[in-house]
Amino acid sequence: MNNAALFYHPDGYRTDGKKLMGRQAAGESFLRGYLAYAEADTIYAYCPGGRHYHDFKNFCATHDRQPTPRQIDGIIGHDLSRLTQGGTLFNPGPTIEEFAWKRRRGAVTDFSLTGVTHTTASAGAMEHLTKLCTIPAESWDAVICTSTFVRKTVDRLIDGYLAYLQEHMGVSADWRPPIQLPVIPLGIFADDIDKPAAERNQHRARLRQQFGIADHDIAVLFVGRLSFHAKANPLPMLLALEATAKRLAGRGKVHLIQAGWFANDAIAQVFKDSEQSLAPSVVHHQPNGRDSDIRFNIWHAADIFCSLADNIQETFGLTPVEAMAAGLPVVVSDWDGYRDTIVHGETGIRVATAIPPREAGTIMARRYEDDHINYDQYCAETSMSTMVDIRQTTEAFIALAENPGLRQKMGDAGRARARALYDWRQVVPQYQELWGELTARREAAATAAGANQNTQKTTLLSNPIRQNPFALFADY
């Protein structure tokens, strides 16, 4: 079976809440993509309660693009037995331990579990990933890594915890948890951005007129959360654009469009002050990135896209892929997921990025562990220690600003790459192929264990940290 029941809580899939995070945008996009392209007659939702199932049905009614809407079926509460219908439970995060323990109430081959990484930098995320070593995860379970370099991070976390288990408990040096860790990228709806030429030109003319951007001016675009400590410090971009604006003086203005949102007024003021002090020659615009017109059409007003992520909480980065779908050349940091998605010199320019020697981070890890700094401060301290090459960024902006042919060539290559690799049409089948592989593993294990479920059930406690109180406290 290549289907899955989707664990649904609005916080994992909705982008209309007060606080918008990348994991929510990714979850919403995935669910829309699954509704559009999954080869499944029925969409199953595993919901903690009926209210969440009602929200799920409303989401599906709004976003199902099929000529004949899919059937929707809800598994509400904790009816684990019904998960055998879908074969797999998908959680839009890395946390599968709750269901791995609950699965032991029956046969461990009853269903598979699948999670997906988002940020791997928080204490919670790191704890969940290292628990993969000790929870009852099986070879027919998986946690999807969204990029090659996220996979390397997960491997490093697991290796570190295994080294502890080997030293402290004598676990075999060659043992690894059986769970699968495939790399599958996040996806986009290319059609939402890559519109017919006439429509793109219409949006371009309208929005450039709205922002006062002349035809011969250069507009550089950033899209996303505007946070200097948890997304991208704007300093390298601003200094490079100031140098570019001076280089182009007399031939047109340089505009920076930062289409996003701020967590609070204090951060907004820091951005405003930085723009005036670091890039006074640049014309600055900050439209609301959560407005639907801006969200889907601002790409066409720009000539170049830029995202110099320098933050360890970044794992994939959807906006450069969306920029490629819009036909924009991209200037990005040579950082994490961008190293997978952007082909340097072909679809854009990856700017050299560096971090300090490994031993320099020990004090940060200890300060975070001791609660001397919180997660935001941990991200801030590591990002302030990350270098994005300003000279290379400047050279990239100038090369693209002065060469419309290069912009067109890279934009065309990016558009083709986005559609070929990152459209949900291409990504959803990878999820279903994975679920099919997990099912094959699970069914083979069930066959080996015997057809009778009783022979598959563990003789141990289903969950040793959630025991029967009348047994656990019998000596009271």
JSON list of C-alpha atoms in Angstrom, two decimals, residues 28-134:
[
{"chain": "A", "resi": 28, "resn": "GLU", "atom": "CA", "xyz": [0.47, 23.17, 4.38]},
{"chain": "A", "resi": 29, "resn": "SER", "atom": "CA", "xyz": [2.24, 22.89, 1.03]},
{"chain": "A", "resi": 30, "resn": "PHE", "atom": "CA", "xyz": [2.75, 19.14, 1.52]},
{"chain": "A", "resi": 31, "resn": "LEU", "atom": "CA", "xyz": [-0.91, 18.52, 2.29]},
{"chain": "A", "resi": 32, "resn": "ARG", "atom": "CA", "xyz": [-2.00, 20.55, -0.72]},
{"chain": "A", "resi": 33, "resn": "GLY", "atom": "CA", "xyz": [0.49, 18.61, -2.83]},
{"chain": "A", "resi": 34, "resn": "TYR", "atom": "CA", "xyz": [-0.72, 15.28, -1.49]},
{"chain": "A", "resi": 35, "resn": "LEU", "atom": "CA", "xyz": [-4.33, 16.18, -2.26]},
{"chain": "A", "resi": 36, "resn": "ALA", "atom": "CA", "xyz": [-3.34, 17.21, -5.77]},
{"chain": "A", "resi": 37, "resn": "TYR", "atom": "CA", "xyz": [-1.04, 14.39, -6.84]},
{"chain": "A", "resi": 38, "resn": "ALA", "atom": "CA", "xyz": [-1.30, 11.36, -4.54]},
{"chain": "A", "resi": 39, "resn": "GLU", "atom": "CA", "xyz": [-2.44, 8.15, -6.19]},
{"chain": "A", "resi": 40, "resn": "ALA", "atom": "CA", "xyz": [-5.00, 7.34, -3.49]},
{"chain": "A", "resi": 41, "resn": "ASP", "atom": "CA", "xyz": [-8.76, 7.08, -3.57]},
{"chain": "A", "resi": 42, "resn": "THR", "atom": "CA", "xyz": [-9.13, 7.92, 0.12]},
{"chain": "A", "resi": 43, "resn": "ILE", "atom": "CA", "xyz": [-7.27, 10.47, 2.21]},
{"chain": "A", "resi": 44, "resn": "TYR", "atom": "CA", "xyz": [-6.93, 9.28, 5.79]},
{"chain": "A", "resi": 45, "resn": "ALA", "atom": "CA", "xyz": [-6.45, 11.66, 8.71]},
{"chain": "A", "resi": 46, "resn": "TYR", "atom": "CA", "xyz": [-5.37, 10.54, 12.17]},
{"chain": "A", "resi": 47, "resn": "CYS", "atom": "CA", "xyz": [-6.67, 13.23, 14.51]},
{"chain": "A", "resi": 48, "resn": "PRO", "atom": "CA", "xyz": [-6.38, 13.70, 18.27]},
{"chain": "A", "resi": 49, "resn": "GLY", "atom": "CA", "xyz": [-10.03, 14.79, 18.37]},
{"chain": "A", "resi": 50, "resn": "GLY", "atom": "CA", "xyz": [-13.15, 15.47, 16.32]},
{"chain": "A", "resi": 51, "resn": "ARG", "atom": "CA", "xyz": [-12.50, 19.23, 16.16]},
{"chain": "A", "resi": 52, "resn": "HIS", "atom": "CA", "xyz": [-9.22, 18.62, 14.36]},
{"chain": "A", "resi": 53, "resn": "TYR", "atom": "CA", "xyz": [-10.89, 16.19, 11.95]},
{"chain": "A", "resi": 54, "resn": "HIS", "atom": "CA", "xyz": [-13.51, 18.84, 11.15]},
{"chain": "A", "resi": 55, "resn": "ASP", "atom": "CA", "xyz": [-10.68, 21.29, 10.40]},
{"chain": "A", "resi": 56, "resn": "PHE", "atom": "CA", "xyz": [-8.98, 18.66, 8.21]},
{"chain": "A", "resi": 57, "resn": "LYS", "atom": "CA", "xyz": [-12.14, 18.13, 6.16]},
{"chain": "A", "resi": 58, "resn": "ASN", "atom": "CA", "xyz": [-12.48, 21.88, 5.67]},
{"chain": "A", "resi": 59, "resn": "PHE", "atom": "CA", "xyz": [-8.87, 22.08, 4.50]},
{"chain": "A", "resi": 60, "resn": "CYS", "atom": "CA", "xyz": [-9.43, 19.26, 2.02]},
{"chain": "A", "resi": 61, "resn": "ALA", "atom": "CA", "xyz": [-12.65, 20.81, 0.72]},
{"chain": "A", "resi": 62, "resn": "THR", "atom": "CA", "xyz": [-10.77, 24.04, 0.07]},
{"chain": "A", "resi": 63, "resn": "HIS", "atom": "CA", "xyz": [-7.63, 22.63, -1.51]},
{"chain": "A", "resi": 64, "resn": "ASP", "atom": "CA", "xyz": [-8.52, 19.36, -3.26]},
{"chain": "A", "resi": 65, "resn": "ARG", "atom": "CA", "xyz": [-7.82, 20.02, -6.95]},
{"chain": "A", "resi": 66, "resn": "GLN", "atom": "CA", "xyz": [-9.19, 16.72, -8.23]},
{"chain": "A", "resi": 67, "resn": "PRO", "atom": "CA", "xyz": [-12.18, 16.85, -10.64]},
{"chain": "A", "resi": 68, "resn": "THR", "atom": "CA", "xyz": [-13.86, 14.37, -8.31]},
{"chain": "A", "resi": 69, "resn": "PRO", "atom": "CA", "xyz": [-12.94, 15.20, -4.70]},
{"chain": "A", "resi": 70, "resn": "ARG", "atom": "CA", "xyz": [-11.22, 12.44, -2.74]},
{"chain": "A", "resi": 71, "resn": "GLN", "atom": "CA", "xyz": [-13.00, 10.51, -0.04]},
{"chain": "A", "resi": 72, "resn": "ILE", "atom": "CA", "xyz": [-11.96, 11.65, 3.43]},
{"chain": "A", "resi": 73, "resn": "ASP", "atom": "CA", "xyz": [-11.79, 9.24, 6.33]},
{"chain": "A", "resi": 74, "resn": "GLY", "atom": "CA", "xyz": [-10.92, 10.15, 9.90]},
{"chain": "A", "resi": 75, "resn": "ILE", "atom": "CA", "xyz": [-9.22, 8.02, 12.52]},
{"chain": "A", "resi": 76, "resn": "ILE", "atom": "CA", "xyz": [-10.12, 9.91, 15.66]},
{"chain": "A", "resi": 77, "resn": "GLY", "atom": "CA", "xyz": [-8.69, 9.50, 19.14]},
{"chain": "A", "resi": 78, "resn": "HIS", "atom": "CA", "xyz": [-6.36, 6.57, 19.64]},
{"chain": "A", "resi": 79, "resn": "ASP", "atom": "CA", "xyz": [-7.84, 3.83, 17.46]},
{"chain": "A", "resi": 80, "resn": "LEU", "atom": "CA", "xyz": [-4.50, 2.39, 16.35]},
{"chain": "A", "resi": 81, "resn": "SER", "atom": "CA", "xyz": [-6.13, -0.69, 14.83]},
{"chain": "A", "resi": 82, "resn": "ARG", "atom": "CA", "xyz": [-7.46, 1.38, 11.93]},
{"chain": "A", "resi": 83, "resn": "LEU", "atom": "CA", "xyz": [-3.95, 2.42, 10.91]},
{"chain": "A", "resi": 84, "resn": "THR", "atom": "CA", "xyz": [-3.65, -0.95, 9.20]},
{"chain": "A", "resi": 85, "resn": "GLN", "atom": "CA", "xyz": [-6.01, 0.43, 6.51]},
{"chain": "A", "resi": 86, "resn": "GLY", "atom": "CA", "xyz": [-3.51, 3.05, 5.40]},
{"chain": "A", "resi": 87, "resn": "GLY", "atom": "CA", "xyz": [-0.49, 0.98, 6.30]},
{"chain": "A", "resi": 88, "resn": "THR", "atom": "CA", "xyz": [1.54, 4.00, 7.41]},
{"chain": "A", "resi": 89, "resn": "LEU", "atom": "CA", "xyz": [1.13, 6.91, 9.81]},
{"chain": "A", "resi": 90, "resn": "PHE", "atom": "CA", "xyz": [2.79, 10.13, 8.62]},
{"chain": "A", "resi": 91, "resn": "ASN", "atom": "CA", "xyz": [3.69, 12.83, 11.13]},
{"chain": "A", "resi": 92, "resn": "PRO", "atom": "CA", "xyz": [4.74, 16.27, 9.75]},
{"chain": "A", "resi": 93, "resn": "GLY", "atom": "CA", "xyz": [7.68, 16.37, 12.16]},
{"chain": "A", "resi": 94, "resn": "PRO", "atom": "CA", "xyz": [10.42, 14.05, 13.45]},
{"chain": "A", "resi": 95, "resn": "THR", "atom": "CA", "xyz": [8.50, 12.86, 16.50]},
{"chain": "A", "resi": 96, "resn": "ILE", "atom": "CA", "xyz": [7.46, 9.23, 16.04]},
{"chain": "A", "resi": 97, "resn": "GLU", "atom": "CA", "xyz": [8.31, 7.84, 19.48]},
{"chain": "A", "resi": 98, "resn": "GLU", "atom": "CA", "xyz": [4.77, 8.16, 20.91]},
{"chain": "A", "resi": 99, "resn": "PHE", "atom": "CA", "xyz": [3.35, 5.91, 18.22]},
{"chain": "A", "resi": 100, "resn": "ALA", "atom": "CA", "xyz": [6.32, 3.55, 18.19]},
{"chain": "A", "resi": 101, "resn": "TRP", "atom": "CA", "xyz": [5.57, 2.74, 21.83]},
{"chain": "A", "resi": 102, "resn": "LYS", "atom": "CA", "xyz": [1.80, 2.53, 21.29]},
{"chain": "A", "resi": 103, "resn": "ARG", "atom": "CA", "xyz": [2.26, 0.20, 18.33]},
{"chain": "A", "resi": 104, "resn": "ARG", "atom": "CA", "xyz": [3.69, -2.42, 20.70]},
{"chain": "A", "resi": 105, "resn": "ARG", "atom": "CA", "xyz": [0.21, -2.91, 22.19]},
{"chain": "A", "resi": 106, "resn": "GLY", "atom": "CA", "xyz": [-0.44, -5.01, 19.10]},
{"chain": "A", "resi": 107, "resn": "ALA", "atom": "CA", "xyz": [1.95, -6.43, 16.53]},
{"chain": "A", "resi": 108, "resn": "VAL", "atom": "CA", "xyz": [4.92, -4.25, 15.62]},
{"chain": "A", "resi": 109, "resn": "THR", "atom": "CA", "xyz": [4.23, -5.12, 11.97]},
{"chain": "A", "resi": 110, "resn": "ASP", "atom": "CA", "xyz": [0.71, -3.64, 12.08]},
{"chain": "A", "resi": 111, "resn": "PHE", "atom": "CA", "xyz": [1.77, -0.36, 10.43]},
{"chain": "A", "resi": 112, "resn": "SER", "atom": "CA", "xyz": [4.76, 1.80, 9.56]},
{"chain": "A", "resi": 113, "resn": "LEU", "atom": "CA", "xyz": [5.71, 5.21, 10.91]},
{"chain": "A", "resi": 114, "resn": "THR", "atom": "CA", "xyz": [7.09, 8.12, 8.92]},
{"chain": "A", "resi": 115, "resn": "GLY", "atom": "CA", "xyz": [8.29, 11.51, 10.16]},
{"chain": "A", "resi": 116, "resn": "VAL", "atom": "CA", "xyz": [10.11, 14.40, 8.51]},
{"chain": "A", "resi": 117, "resn": "THR", "atom": "CA", "xyz": [12.80, 16.78, 9.73]},
{"chain": "A", "resi": 118, "resn": "HIS", "atom": "CA", "xyz": [12.38, 20.52, 9.87]},
{"chain": "A", "resi": 119, "resn": "THR", "atom": "CA", "xyz": [14.76, 22.38, 12.13]},
{"chain": "A", "resi": 120, "resn": "THR", "atom": "CA", "xyz": [17.35, 20.11, 13.72]},
{"chain": "A", "resi": 121, "resn": "ALA", "atom": "CA", "xyz": [18.91, 22.79, 15.93]},
{"chain": "A", "resi": 122, "resn": "SER", "atom": "CA", "xyz": [16.48, 23.01, 18.85]},
{"chain": "A", "resi": 123, "resn": "ALA", "atom": "CA", "xyz": [16.96, 20.95, 21.99]},
{"chain": "A", "resi": 124, "resn": "GLY", "atom": "CA", "xyz": [13.62, 19.26, 21.36]},
{"chain": "A", "resi": 125, "resn": "ALA", "atom": "CA", "xyz": [14.49, 18.28, 17.81]},
{"chain": "A", "resi": 126, "resn": "MET", "atom": "CA", "xyz": [17.87, 16.92, 18.84]},
{"chain": "A", "resi": 127, "resn": "GLU", "atom": "CA", "xyz": [16.30, 14.88, 21.64]},
{"chain": "A", "resi": 128, "resn": "HIS", "atom": "CA", "xyz": [13.69, 13.40, 19.30]},
{"chain": "A", "resi": 129, "resn": "LEU", "atom": "CA", "xyz": [16.34, 12.44, 16.76]},
{"chain": "A", "resi": 130, "resn": "THR", "atom": "CA", "xyz": [18.67, 10.83, 19.28]},
{"chain": "A", "resi": 131, "resn": "LYS", "atom": "CA", "xyz": [15.71, 8.86, 20.69]},
{"chain": "A", "resi": 132, "resn": "LEU", "atom": "CA", "xyz": [15.68, 7.00, 17.39]},
{"chain": "A", "resi": 133, "resn": "CYS", "atom": "CA", "xyz": [18.48, 4.93, 18.97]},
{"chain": "A", "resi": 134, "resn": "THR", "atom": "CA", "xyz": [16.36, 3.67, 21.85]}
]
